């Protein structure tokens, strides 16, 4: 028995408005930041006591870069980002410039967590490190979360409870929240076991970029820092002997030997991270008052860092909807739209990774399949499809009967030209409010009509008189707080604007 007096944090001031987030990684902290912007009390529970010095996630996709920029976060990560020009599908290299998409940039996960944690705390979010969820009890009006604090290796520690309105599991691929809350999931039988390791080189030694793939697994080396290389070994259809123990240099070199058949000697292992498992996808991202986000909702093969970036967009999609609900103006079905919109994206990410595993594991018995995919990638349209398939998202925000006539901007990201007009410091989406862009020439009667219709939603939607913008074929755009276009006005027609405002921002007033 623990003889010391348990340290139990004070309960939330307003439990009926509080959101508890399990997991303080980039997904959880991005969600915390979103809730802070909405003025919603939030508590983050993170098992790890400190943010580590090393990062296994480095690449941030163009769409995630846009998400950070629209909240004024990007400049806090630095002012000179290194581009990562290499993306692959099943270790077949894609031509990113030919796809017309922007490069992935290097922003260490450690830095993302540090910035998001600081910004969330400034907005009133409470972050409890060394605390983890160990129990979940749902009621019709909320959740009782049992928390263990001060545990070492999952044992010992003190337990206490938090009463909250909603719980969000953003606690990674082995999500405790997902398991305890009893989410129904689809799981693939294919599995993999991987290790990242940062290895120090002897003074004066150099190493270039190396990749190797066969039916047993993948091996990569790439220069990371001065005198340091990052080594990656992935074994197909395998699991570590004991996933609870720290990674050793022997484990890393043994894995490389099994994949490549070669004996490799390294000077010093500075840090290593073990990962892997099966593909697992929750059938619904909501179960009562509990939600899932990031890897907790969609665990898949680690390919091009899609899990990390998809999680950022889960958080941005969910945050403003929880805020709307807890601030009392959410339309009835708004919270359910989170799973409806994000589940297909997670399914695409899971399927994208699963297909790569299947192609690589069948290299010896079906070499023609891999050759065929390689030939397809040489085609411009196919190359573009593979580069953008997971990252470029367009939600079906139109009626099924009107799908053929839906404006090409509807359901997609707000055009970058609109967001760049005022510069990052005056970005209209910084406050995570809705934005109605008035693209009519100044002084025109349609501009007055737009303002008149939107007047009753002025507390939730900002009107931005942007004027005509080259390349944007519209006279007005209604943009949700997550940066997606919810309504498009063409010429002088404002049909449907009031309905769209009501659908996404509640009843007028």
Short mmCIF file of C-alpha atoms in Angstrom, two decimals:
data_model
loop_
_atom_site.label_atom_id
_atom_site.label_comp_id
_atom_site.label_asym_id
_atom_site.label_seq_id
_atom_site.Cartn_x
_atom_site.Cartn_y
_atom_site.Cartn_z
CA UNK A 1 0.00 0.00 0.00
CA UNK A 2 1.18 3.49 -0.79
CA UNK A 3 1.86 5.10 2.60
CA UNK A 4 2.18 8.68 1.38
CA UNK A 5 -0.81 11.00 1.22
CA UNK A 6 -2.34 10.84 -2.30
CA UNK A 7 -2.01 14.04 -4.30
CA UNK A 8 -5.37 14.56 -5.98
CA UNK A 9 -5.70 17.58 -8.27
CA UNK A 10 -8.63 19.91 -7.74
CA UNK A 11 -11.76 18.91 -9.70
CA UNK A 12 -12.80 20.95 -12.74
CA UNK A 13 -14.66 24.15 -11.91
CA UNK A 14 -17.31 23.35 -14.52
CA UNK A 15 -17.38 19.56 -15.10
CA UNK A 16 -20.45 19.85 -17.35
CA UNK A 17 -18.33 21.93 -19.77
CA UNK A 18 -14.96 20.21 -19.33
CA UNK A 19 -13.21 18.04 -21.92
CA UNK A 20 -10.56 15.56 -20.79
CA UNK A 21 -7.98 14.63 -23.42
CA UNK A 22 -6.03 11.40 -22.94
CA UNK A 23 -2.64 11.90 -24.61
CA UNK A 24 -0.34 14.91 -24.86
CA UNK A 25 1.22 14.20 -28.26
CA UNK A 26 0.72 16.52 -31.24
CA UNK A 27 -2.89 15.35 -31.81
CA UNK A 28 -3.91 15.78 -28.18
CA UNK A 29 -2.15 19.11 -27.78
CA UNK A 30 -3.54 20.47 -31.06
CA UNK A 31 -7.01 19.57 -29.81
CA UNK A 32 -6.25 21.23 -26.47
CA UNK A 33 -5.19 24.38 -28.30
CA UNK A 34 -8.44 24.34 -30.32
CA UNK A 35 -10.53 23.98 -27.17
CA UNK A 36 -8.58 26.77 -25.53
CA UNK A 37 -9.41 29.06 -28.45
CA UNK A 38 -13.08 28.16 -27.97
CA UNK A 39 -12.93 29.04 -24.26
CA UNK A 40 -13.69 25.47 -23.20
CA UNK A 41 -12.13 24.08 -19.98
CA UNK A 42 -9.80 21.24 -20.95
CA UNK A 43 -7.49 18.89 -19.07
CA UNK A 44 -4.75 16.92 -20.84
CA UNK A 45 -3.56 13.69 -19.23
CA UNK A 46 -0.18 12.52 -20.51
CA UNK A 47 1.56 9.43 -19.16
CA UNK A 48 5.09 10.60 -19.96
CA UNK A 49 6.49 12.97 -17.34
CA UNK A 50 8.44 15.13 -19.78
CA UNK A 51 8.56 15.87 -23.49
CA UNK A 52 11.47 13.81 -24.79
CA UNK A 53 14.56 15.31 -26.40
CA UNK A 54 14.20 13.10 -29.49
CA UNK A 55 11.54 12.90 -32.20
CA UNK A 56 10.48 9.89 -34.22
CA UNK A 57 8.08 12.07 -36.27
CA UNK A 58 9.73 14.76 -38.33
CA UNK A 59 7.76 15.38 -41.52
CA UNK A 60 4.78 17.77 -41.65
CA UNK A 61 2.67 17.56 -44.79
CA UNK A 62 1.53 20.66 -46.70
CA UNK A 63 -2.05 20.40 -45.42
CA UNK A 64 -0.86 20.16 -41.81
CA UNK A 65 1.41 23.15 -42.44
CA UNK A 66 -1.74 25.03 -43.52
CA UNK A 67 -3.53 23.96 -40.33
CA UNK A 68 -0.69 25.30 -38.18
CA UNK A 69 -0.55 28.53 -40.20
CA UNK A 70 -4.26 29.18 -39.90
CA UNK A 71 -3.87 29.27 -36.11
CA UNK A 72 -0.75 31.46 -36.12
CA UNK A 73 1.47 28.61 -34.94
CA UNK A 74 3.78 28.10 -37.89
CA UNK A 75 6.13 30.99 -37.16
CA UNK A 76 6.72 29.60 -33.66
CA UNK A 77 8.26 26.47 -35.18
CA UNK A 78 10.92 28.52 -36.95
CA UNK A 79 11.37 30.67 -40.01
CA UNK A 80 13.41 28.44 -42.31
CA UNK A 81 12.01 24.96 -42.81
CA UNK A 82 14.00 22.22 -44.49
CA UNK A 83 12.02 20.50 -47.25
CA UNK A 84 11.83 16.72 -47.46
CA UNK A 85 11.55 15.97 -51.19
CA UNK A 86 11.14 12.21 -50.92
CA UNK A 87 7.82 10.40 -50.55
CA UNK A 88 7.22 6.78 -51.40
CA UNK A 89 4.52 4.24 -51.96
CA UNK A 90 5.68 0.75 -51.02
CA UNK A 91 9.27 2.08 -51.27
CA UNK A 92 8.68 3.15 -54.87
CA UNK A 93 9.73 6.77 -54.99
CA UNK A 94 7.23 9.43 -55.97
CA UNK A 95 8.04 12.66 -57.81
CA UNK A 96 6.61 15.36 -55.53
CA UNK A 97 7.41 18.36 -57.80
CA UNK A 98 5.69 16.66 -60.73
CA UNK A 99 2.55 16.19 -58.61
CA UNK A 100 2.06 19.93 -58.25
CA UNK A 101 1.90 19.62 -54.45
CA UNK A 102 4.12 21.37 -51.91
CA UNK A 103 6.99 19.61 -50.17
CA UNK A 104 6.76 18.03 -46.75
CA UNK A 105 8.82 20.11 -44.29
CA UNK A 106 10.88 19.05 -41.30
CA UNK A 107 9.44 20.15 -37.92
CA UNK A 108 10.44 17.88 -35.06
CA UNK A 109 7.59 16.38 -33.05
CA UNK A 110 9.34 17.52 -29.87
CA UNK A 111 9.13 21.14 -31.03
CA UNK A 112 5.49 20.77 -32.05
CA UNK A 113 4.60 19.45 -28.60
CA UNK A 114 6.53 22.19 -26.83
CA UNK A 115 4.88 25.00 -28.81
CA UNK A 116 1.38 23.53 -28.61
CA UNK A 117 1.73 22.87 -24.87
CA UNK A 118 2.83 26.44 -24.21
CA UNK A 119 0.10 27.97 -26.36
CA UNK A 120 -2.60 25.74 -24.86
CA UNK A 121 -1.50 26.64 -21.33
CA UNK A 122 -1.70 30.34 -22.24
CA UNK A 123 -5.32 29.70 -23.24
CA UNK A 124 -6.14 28.13 -19.87
CA UNK A 125 -5.70 24.43 -20.67
CA UNK A 126 -4.37 22.31 -17.79
CA UNK A 127 -1.71 19.76 -18.72
CA UNK A 128 -1.06 16.98 -16.19
CA UNK A 129 2.09 15.04 -17.06
CA UNK A 130 2.69 11.70 -15.37
CA UNK A 131 -1.07 11.03 -15.35
CA UNK A 132 -2.87 8.36 -17.38
CA UNK A 133 -6.43 7.13 -17.91
CA UNK A 134 -7.13 3.75 -16.29
CA UNK A 135 -10.93 3.76 -16.12
CA UNK A 136 -13.91 5.16 -18.04
CA UNK A 137 -17.53 5.17 -16.91
CA UNK A 138 -20.08 6.78 -19.21
CA UNK A 139 -23.35 8.43 -18.25
CA UNK A 140 -25.92 10.14 -20.44
CA UNK A 141 -24.65 13.54 -19.33
CA UNK A 142 -20.93 12.93 -19.09
CA UNK A 143 -17.99 10.68 -18.21
CA UNK A 144 -16.24 9.70 -15.01
CA UNK A 145 -12.55 9.24 -15.81
CA UNK A 146 -10.32 7.31 -13.40
CA UNK A 147 -6.75 8.56 -13.50
CA UNK A 148 -3.51 7.14 -12.16
CA UNK A 149 -0.75 9.59 -11.32
CA UNK A 150 2.85 9.05 -10.41
CA UNK A 151 2.97 5.49 -11.76
CA UNK A 152 6.20 3.90 -12.88
CA UNK A 153 5.94 1.49 -15.81
CA UNK A 154 2.16 1.25 -15.41
CA UNK A 155 2.34 0.14 -11.75
CA UNK A 156 1.78 1.89 -8.46
CA UNK A 157 0.78 5.52 -8.18
CA UNK A 158 -2.30 7.24 -6.81
CA UNK A 159 -5.76 7.10 -8.36
CA UNK A 160 -8.42 9.79 -8.52
CA UNK A 161 -11.44 10.58 -10.69
CA UNK A 162 -12.44 13.48 -12.92
CA UNK A 163 -16.03 14.30 -13.84
CA UNK A 164 -16.25 15.76 -17.34
CA UNK A 165 -18.68 16.23 -20.20
CA UNK A 166 -16.54 14.58 -22.89
CA UNK A 167 -13.42 12.41 -23.04
CA UNK A 168 -11.21 12.28 -26.13
CA UNK A 169 -8.74 9.42 -26.57
CA UNK A 170 -5.67 10.74 -28.37
CA UNK A 171 -3.40 8.29 -26.61
CA UNK A 172 -1.75 6.66 -29.58
CA UNK A 173 -1.83 3.33 -31.41
CA UNK A 174 -2.09 1.28 -28.18
CA UNK A 175 -4.87 3.54 -26.88
CA UNK A 176 -6.06 2.66 -23.39
CA UNK A 177 -9.12 4.87 -23.90
CA UNK A 178 -10.13 2.93 -26.99
CA UNK A 179 -9.86 -0.38 -25.14
CA UNK A 180 -11.56 0.63 -21.90
CA UNK A 181 -14.41 2.48 -23.63
CA UNK A 182 -15.05 -0.59 -25.79
CA UNK A 183 -14.79 0.85 -29.30
CA UNK A 184 -15.54 -1.64 -32.06
CA UNK A 185 -12.61 -1.89 -34.50
CA UNK A 186 -11.58 -3.59 -37.72
CA UNK A 187 -8.14 -5.20 -37.60
CA UNK A 188 -5.96 -6.58 -40.38
CA UNK A 189 -3.93 -9.78 -39.86
CA UNK A 190 -0.82 -8.26 -41.47
CA UNK A 191 1.63 -6.83 -38.95
CA UNK A 192 5.09 -5.31 -38.82
CA UNK A 193 7.74 -4.48 -36.23
CA UNK A 194 9.98 -1.46 -36.66
CA UNK A 195 12.77 0.40 -34.90
CA UNK A 196 14.01 3.97 -35.38
CA UNK A 197 17.47 4.59 -34.01
CA UNK A 198 19.77 7.61 -33.96
CA UNK A 199 23.32 6.32 -34.20
CA UNK A 200 26.43 8.37 -33.58
CA UNK A 201 29.21 7.98 -36.12
CA UNK A 202 32.94 7.98 -35.35
CA UNK A 203 34.58 11.37 -35.85
CA UNK A 204 35.11 12.04 -39.56
CA UNK A 205 32.86 9.19 -40.74
CA UNK A 206 30.14 9.94 -43.27
CA UNK A 207 27.03 8.13 -44.49
CA UNK A 208 24.64 8.81 -47.35
CA UNK A 209 20.98 8.07 -47.89
CA UNK A 210 20.38 4.30 -48.20
CA UNK A 211 17.17 2.35 -48.75
CA UNK A 212 16.59 -1.36 -49.20
CA UNK A 213 13.35 -3.34 -49.35
CA UNK A 214 12.62 -7.02 -49.80
CA UNK A 215 9.86 -9.42 -48.78
CA UNK A 216 11.32 -9.62 -45.24
CA UNK A 217 11.28 -5.91 -44.51
CA UNK A 218 12.73 -2.43 -45.05
CA UNK A 219 16.09 -0.93 -44.13
CA UNK A 220 16.96 2.78 -44.38
CA UNK A 221 19.76 5.10 -43.39
CA UNK A 222 19.64 8.85 -43.79
CA UNK A 223 21.89 11.64 -42.47
CA UNK A 224 20.17 13.33 -39.57
CA UNK A 225 22.58 15.63 -37.74
CA UNK A 226 26.32 16.19 -37.73
CA UNK A 227 28.00 12.82 -37.04
CA UNK A 228 24.56 11.26 -36.49
CA UNK A 229 22.52 9.04 -38.81
CA UNK A 230 18.98 7.79 -38.39
CA UNK A 231 18.63 4.06 -38.97
CA UNK A 232 15.28 2.38 -39.61
CA UNK A 233 14.57 -1.32 -39.71
CA UNK A 234 11.10 -2.76 -40.34
CA UNK A 235 10.31 -6.48 -40.28
CA UNK A 236 7.12 -7.74 -41.87
CA UNK A 237 4.82 -10.14 -40.02
CA UNK A 238 6.90 -9.89 -36.85
CA UNK A 239 6.69 -8.65 -33.26
CA UNK A 240 9.38 -7.79 -30.69
CA UNK A 241 10.25 -10.35 -28.04
CA UNK A 242 9.41 -7.97 -25.19
CA UNK A 243 7.92 -4.60 -26.23
CA UNK A 244 8.09 -3.27 -22.65
CA UNK A 245 11.92 -3.25 -22.51
CA UNK A 246 14.13 -0.40 -23.80
CA UNK A 247 15.54 -0.80 -27.31
CA UNK A 248 19.18 -1.87 -27.37
CA UNK A 249 21.83 -1.59 -30.04
CA UNK A 250 21.83 -5.39 -30.28
CA UNK A 251 18.09 -5.44 -30.96
CA UNK A 252 18.51 -2.87 -33.74
CA UNK A 253 21.46 -4.65 -35.40
CA UNK A 254 19.73 -8.04 -35.09
CA UNK A 255 16.66 -6.66 -36.84
CA UNK A 256 18.83 -5.22 -39.62
CA UNK A 257 20.56 -8.60 -40.01
CA UNK A 258 17.23 -10.40 -40.41
CA UNK A 259 16.06 -7.89 -43.02
CA UNK A 260 19.23 -7.42 -45.07
CA UNK A 261 21.24 -10.55 -44.30
CA UNK A 262 24.21 -8.30 -43.47
CA UNK A 263 26.07 -7.72 -40.22
CA UNK A 264 26.34 -4.00 -39.48
CA UNK A 265 28.34 -2.39 -36.72
CA UNK A 266 27.45 1.01 -35.29
CA UNK A 267 29.45 3.24 -32.99
CA UNK A 268 26.88 4.35 -30.41
CA UNK A 269 23.08 4.25 -30.09
CA UNK A 270 21.93 7.65 -28.82
CA UNK A 271 18.18 7.00 -28.86
CA UNK A 272 15.73 4.46 -30.29
CA UNK A 273 12.00 4.02 -30.64
CA UNK A 274 10.07 0.80 -31.22
CA UNK A 275 6.75 0.78 -33.08
CA UNK A 276 4.49 -1.36 -35.26
CA UNK A 277 1.63 -3.81 -34.95
CA UNK A 278 -1.42 -4.49 -37.06
CA UNK A 279 -3.66 -2.08 -38.96
CA UNK A 280 -6.60 -1.23 -36.71
CA UNK A 281 -9.45 1.17 -37.48
CA UNK A 282 -12.33 2.15 -35.19
CA UNK A 283 -15.70 1.66 -36.91
CA UNK A 284 -16.91 4.94 -35.41
CA UNK A 285 -14.85 7.72 -33.82
CA UNK A 286 -17.59 8.47 -31.28
CA UNK A 287 -19.15 6.26 -28.66
CA UNK A 288 -21.55 8.25 -26.51
CA UNK A 289 -19.51 10.94 -24.78
CA UNK A 290 -16.12 9.46 -25.73
CA UNK A 291 -14.28 10.32 -28.97
CA UNK A 292 -11.10 9.01 -30.60
CA UNK A 293 -8.54 10.99 -32.58
CA UNK A 294 -5.20 10.35 -34.25
CA UNK A 295 -3.52 6.94 -33.99
CA UNK A 296 -6.06 5.90 -31.35
CA UNK A 297 -8.71 6.00 -34.08
CA UNK A 298 -6.67 4.79 -37.05
CA UNK A 299 -3.51 2.74 -36.46
CA UNK A 300 -1.71 1.88 -39.66
CA UNK A 301 1.62 1.19 -41.31
CA UNK A 302 4.05 4.05 -40.77
CA UNK A 303 4.24 5.52 -44.27
CA UNK A 304 5.18 9.12 -45.11
CA UNK A 305 4.11 10.16 -41.60
CA UNK A 306 0.42 10.05 -42.53
CA UNK A 307 -0.68 9.04 -39.04
CA UNK A 308 0.79 12.14 -37.42
CA UNK A 309 -0.60 14.53 -40.01
CA UNK A 310 -4.03 12.91 -40.16
CA UNK A 311 -4.22 13.25 -36.39
CA UNK A 312 -3.61 17.01 -36.59
CA UNK A 313 -6.62 17.33 -38.87
CA UNK A 314 -8.73 15.11 -36.62
CA UNK A 315 -8.03 17.61 -33.84
CA UNK A 316 -8.84 20.67 -35.94
CA UNK A 317 -12.09 19.08 -37.15
CA UNK A 318 -13.23 18.00 -33.68
CA UNK A 319 -12.10 20.97 -31.60
CA UNK A 320 -14.44 23.66 -32.90
CA UNK A 321 -17.39 21.24 -32.87
CA UNK A 322 -16.86 20.37 -29.20
CA UNK A 323 -16.50 24.09 -28.52
CA UNK A 324 -19.76 24.86 -30.31
CA UNK A 325 -21.56 22.18 -28.31
CA UNK A 326 -20.21 23.27 -24.94
CA UNK A 327 -20.81 26.95 -25.71
CA UNK A 328 -24.44 26.16 -26.38
CA UNK A 329 -24.91 26.95 -30.07
CA UNK A 330 -24.07 23.71 -31.89
CA UNK A 331 -26.66 22.37 -34.33
CA UNK A 332 -28.03 18.98 -33.27
CA UNK A 333 -25.92 16.81 -35.60
CA UNK A 334 -22.67 18.79 -35.48
CA UNK A 335 -20.78 16.44 -33.15
CA UNK A 336 -21.79 13.40 -35.21
CA UNK A 337 -20.31 15.08 -38.31
CA UNK A 338 -16.83 14.59 -36.81
CA UNK A 339 -16.85 10.82 -37.33
CA UNK A 340 -18.85 11.12 -40.56
CA UNK A 341 -16.18 13.38 -42.06
CA UNK A 342 -12.99 11.99 -40.56
CA UNK A 343 -13.71 8.24 -40.66
CA UNK A 344 -13.39 8.04 -44.48
CA UNK A 345 -10.05 9.89 -44.23
CA UNK A 346 -8.79 7.44 -41.61
CA UNK A 347 -10.02 4.53 -43.70
CA UNK A 348 -8.11 5.88 -46.69
CA UNK A 349 -4.93 6.25 -44.62
CA UNK A 350 -5.30 2.70 -43.25
CA UNK A 351 -5.97 1.27 -46.69
CA UNK A 352 -3.07 3.22 -48.20
CA UNK A 353 -0.68 1.70 -45.67
CA UNK A 354 -2.21 -1.76 -45.87
CA UNK A 355 -1.79 -1.86 -49.64
CA UNK A 356 1.90 -1.04 -49.28
CA UNK A 357 2.43 -3.84 -46.78
CA UNK A 358 0.68 -6.32 -49.06
CA UNK A 359 2.74 -5.29 -52.10
CA UNK A 360 6.07 -5.45 -50.25
CA UNK A 361 5.35 -8.75 -48.50
CA UNK A 362 4.37 -10.36 -51.81
CA UNK A 363 7.49 -9.23 -53.70
CA UNK A 364 8.81 -12.78 -54.14
CA UNK A 365 5.56 -14.53 -55.05
CA UNK A 366 4.01 -11.66 -57.08
CA UNK A 367 6.84 -9.50 -58.47
CA UNK A 368 4.65 -8.40 -61.36
CA UNK A 369 2.33 -6.50 -59.01
CA UNK A 370 5.13 -4.28 -57.77
CA UNK A 371 6.40 -3.68 -61.30
CA UNK A 372 2.91 -2.66 -62.39
CA UNK A 373 2.60 -0.12 -59.56
CA UNK A 374 6.03 1.22 -60.46
CA UNK A 375 4.91 1.72 -64.06
CA UNK A 376 1.73 3.49 -62.95
CA UNK A 377 3.70 5.91 -60.79
CA UNK A 378 5.53 7.09 -63.90
CA UNK A 379 2.21 8.50 -65.19
CA UNK A 380 1.60 12.09 -64.07
CA UNK A 381 -1.98 11.52 -62.89
CA UNK A 382 -1.07 8.38 -60.98
CA UNK A 383 1.96 10.04 -59.39
CA UNK A 384 -0.23 12.94 -58.26
CA UNK A 385 -2.81 10.51 -56.90
CA UNK A 386 -0.28 8.62 -54.79
CA UNK A 387 1.27 11.86 -53.44
CA UNK A 388 -2.03 13.51 -52.44
CA UNK A 389 -4.43 10.59 -51.87
CA UNK A 390 -4.38 10.77 -48.07
CA UNK A 391 -3.47 14.42 -47.47
CA UNK A 392 -5.81 16.29 -49.85
CA UNK A 393 -9.25 16.08 -48.30
CA UNK A 394 -12.62 17.30 -49.57
CA UNK A 395 -15.63 16.66 -47.38
CA UNK A 396 -18.96 15.89 -49.14
CA UNK A 397 -20.82 18.94 -47.82
CA UNK A 398 -23.39 18.90 -50.61
CA UNK A 399 -26.69 17.05 -50.98
CA UNK A 400 -26.35 13.69 -52.68
CA UNK A 401 -28.78 14.77 -55.42
CA UNK A 402 -26.63 17.83 -56.16
CA UNK A 403 -23.25 16.08 -56.21
CA UNK A 404 -22.74 16.57 -59.95
CA UNK A 405 -23.47 20.30 -59.67
CA UNK A 406 -21.44 20.95 -56.50
CA UNK A 407 -19.05 23.88 -56.80
CA UNK A 408 -15.42 22.66 -56.91
CA UNK A 409 -14.54 24.79 -53.87
CA UNK A 410 -17.34 23.38 -51.70
CA UNK A 411 -16.05 20.98 -49.05
CA UNK A 412 -12.40 21.69 -49.83
CA UNK A 413 -9.73 23.80 -48.16
CA UNK A 414 -10.21 27.56 -48.35
CA UNK A 415 -8.03 28.84 -51.24
CA UNK A 416 -4.60 29.88 -50.03
CA UNK A 417 -4.82 33.17 -51.92
CA UNK A 418 -7.51 34.33 -49.48
CA UNK A 419 -5.51 33.43 -46.41
CA UNK A 420 -2.30 35.03 -47.66
CA UNK A 421 -3.91 38.39 -48.42
CA UNK A 422 -3.58 39.75 -44.88
CA UNK A 423 -0.39 37.98 -43.84
CA UNK A 424 -0.05 35.48 -40.99
CA UNK A 425 -0.42 38.09 -38.23
CA UNK A 426 -3.92 39.04 -39.39
CA UNK A 427 -5.04 35.60 -40.49
CA UNK A 428 -8.87 35.49 -40.35
CA UNK A 429 -8.88 31.93 -38.96
CA UNK A 430 -6.54 32.58 -36.03
CA UNK A 431 -9.44 32.81 -33.60
CA UNK A 432 -11.03 29.52 -34.78
CA UNK A 433 -14.26 31.28 -35.74
CA UNK A 434 -16.27 30.93 -38.92
CA UNK A 435 -15.34 33.35 -41.70
CA UNK A 436 -17.56 34.74 -44.45
CA UNK A 437 -15.35 36.08 -47.22
CA UNK A 438 -17.07 38.84 -49.21
CA UNK A 439 -15.40 38.74 -52.62
CA UNK A 440 -17.63 41.35 -54.28
CA UNK A 441 -16.19 44.71 -55.39
CA UNK A 442 -16.38 47.30 -52.60
CA UNK A 443 -19.62 49.21 -52.31
CA UNK A 444 -21.70 46.79 -54.38
CA UNK A 445 -25.25 45.98 -53.32
CA UNK A 446 -24.43 42.22 -52.99
CA UNK A 447 -21.90 43.09 -50.26
CA UNK A 448 -24.61 44.79 -48.23
CA UNK A 449 -26.91 41.81 -48.78
CA UNK A 450 -24.21 39.41 -47.55
CA UNK A 451 -23.70 41.48 -44.40
CA UNK A 452 -27.45 41.68 -43.78
CA UNK A 453 -27.91 37.91 -43.95
CA UNK A 454 -24.91 37.18 -41.73
CA UNK A 455 -25.75 39.85 -39.13
CA UNK A 456 -27.53 37.42 -36.81
CA UNK A 457 -24.44 35.17 -36.65
CA UNK A 458 -21.92 37.97 -35.97
CA UNK A 459 -20.93 36.42 -32.61
CA UNK A 460 -19.74 33.24 -34.36
CA UNK A 461 -18.79 34.33 -37.88
CA UNK A 462 -16.41 37.08 -38.98
CA UNK A 463 -17.15 38.91 -42.25
CA UNK A 464 -13.98 39.67 -44.21
CA UNK A 465 -14.40 42.12 -47.14
CA UNK A 466 -11.64 40.67 -49.30
CA UNK A 467 -12.86 41.86 -52.70
CA UNK A 468 -12.36 39.81 -55.87
CA UNK A 469 -9.43 37.39 -55.66
CA UNK A 470 -7.72 36.10 -58.79
CA UNK A 471 -8.30 32.39 -59.31
CA UNK A 472 -11.28 32.21 -56.91
CA UNK A 473 -14.44 31.80 -59.00
CA UNK A 474 -16.96 33.02 -56.41
CA UNK A 475 -18.46 36.18 -54.97
CA UNK A 476 -18.63 34.86 -51.39
CA UNK A 477 -17.32 31.91 -49.37
CA UNK A 478 -18.45 30.67 -45.96
CA UNK A 479 -15.52 28.93 -44.27
CA UNK A 480 -15.79 26.78 -41.14
CA UNK A 481 -13.32 27.28 -38.25
CA UNK A 482 -11.32 24.26 -39.50
CA UNK A 483 -10.66 26.02 -42.82
CA UNK A 484 -13.08 24.08 -45.04
CA UNK A 485 -15.55 25.80 -47.36
CA UNK A 486 -19.16 25.25 -46.25
CA UNK A 487 -20.97 27.43 -48.82
CA UNK A 488 -20.10 29.14 -52.11
CA UNK A 489 -21.87 32.18 -53.59
CA UNK A 490 -21.62 32.68 -57.35
CA UNK A 491 -22.47 35.95 -59.18
CA UNK A 492 -25.12 37.79 -57.15
CA UNK A 493 -26.90 34.66 -55.91
CA UNK A 494 -26.96 34.26 -52.15
CA UNK A 495 -29.29 31.28 -52.17
CA UNK A 496 -28.56 28.92 -49.32
CA UNK A 497 -26.34 31.25 -47.25
CA UNK A 498 -28.75 31.49 -44.32
CA UNK A 499 -29.30 27.71 -44.44
CA UNK A 500 -25.53 27.06 -44.43
CA UNK A 501 -25.02 29.46 -41.52
CA UNK A 502 -27.74 27.65 -39.57
CA UNK A 503 -26.39 24.20 -40.45
CA UNK A 504 -22.85 24.93 -39.22
CA UNK A 505 -23.28 27.78 -36.74
CA UNK A 506 -26.65 27.13 -35.16
CA UNK A 507 -29.80 29.17 -34.97
CA UNK A 508 -29.43 32.91 -35.61
CA UNK A 509 -28.66 35.05 -32.58
#
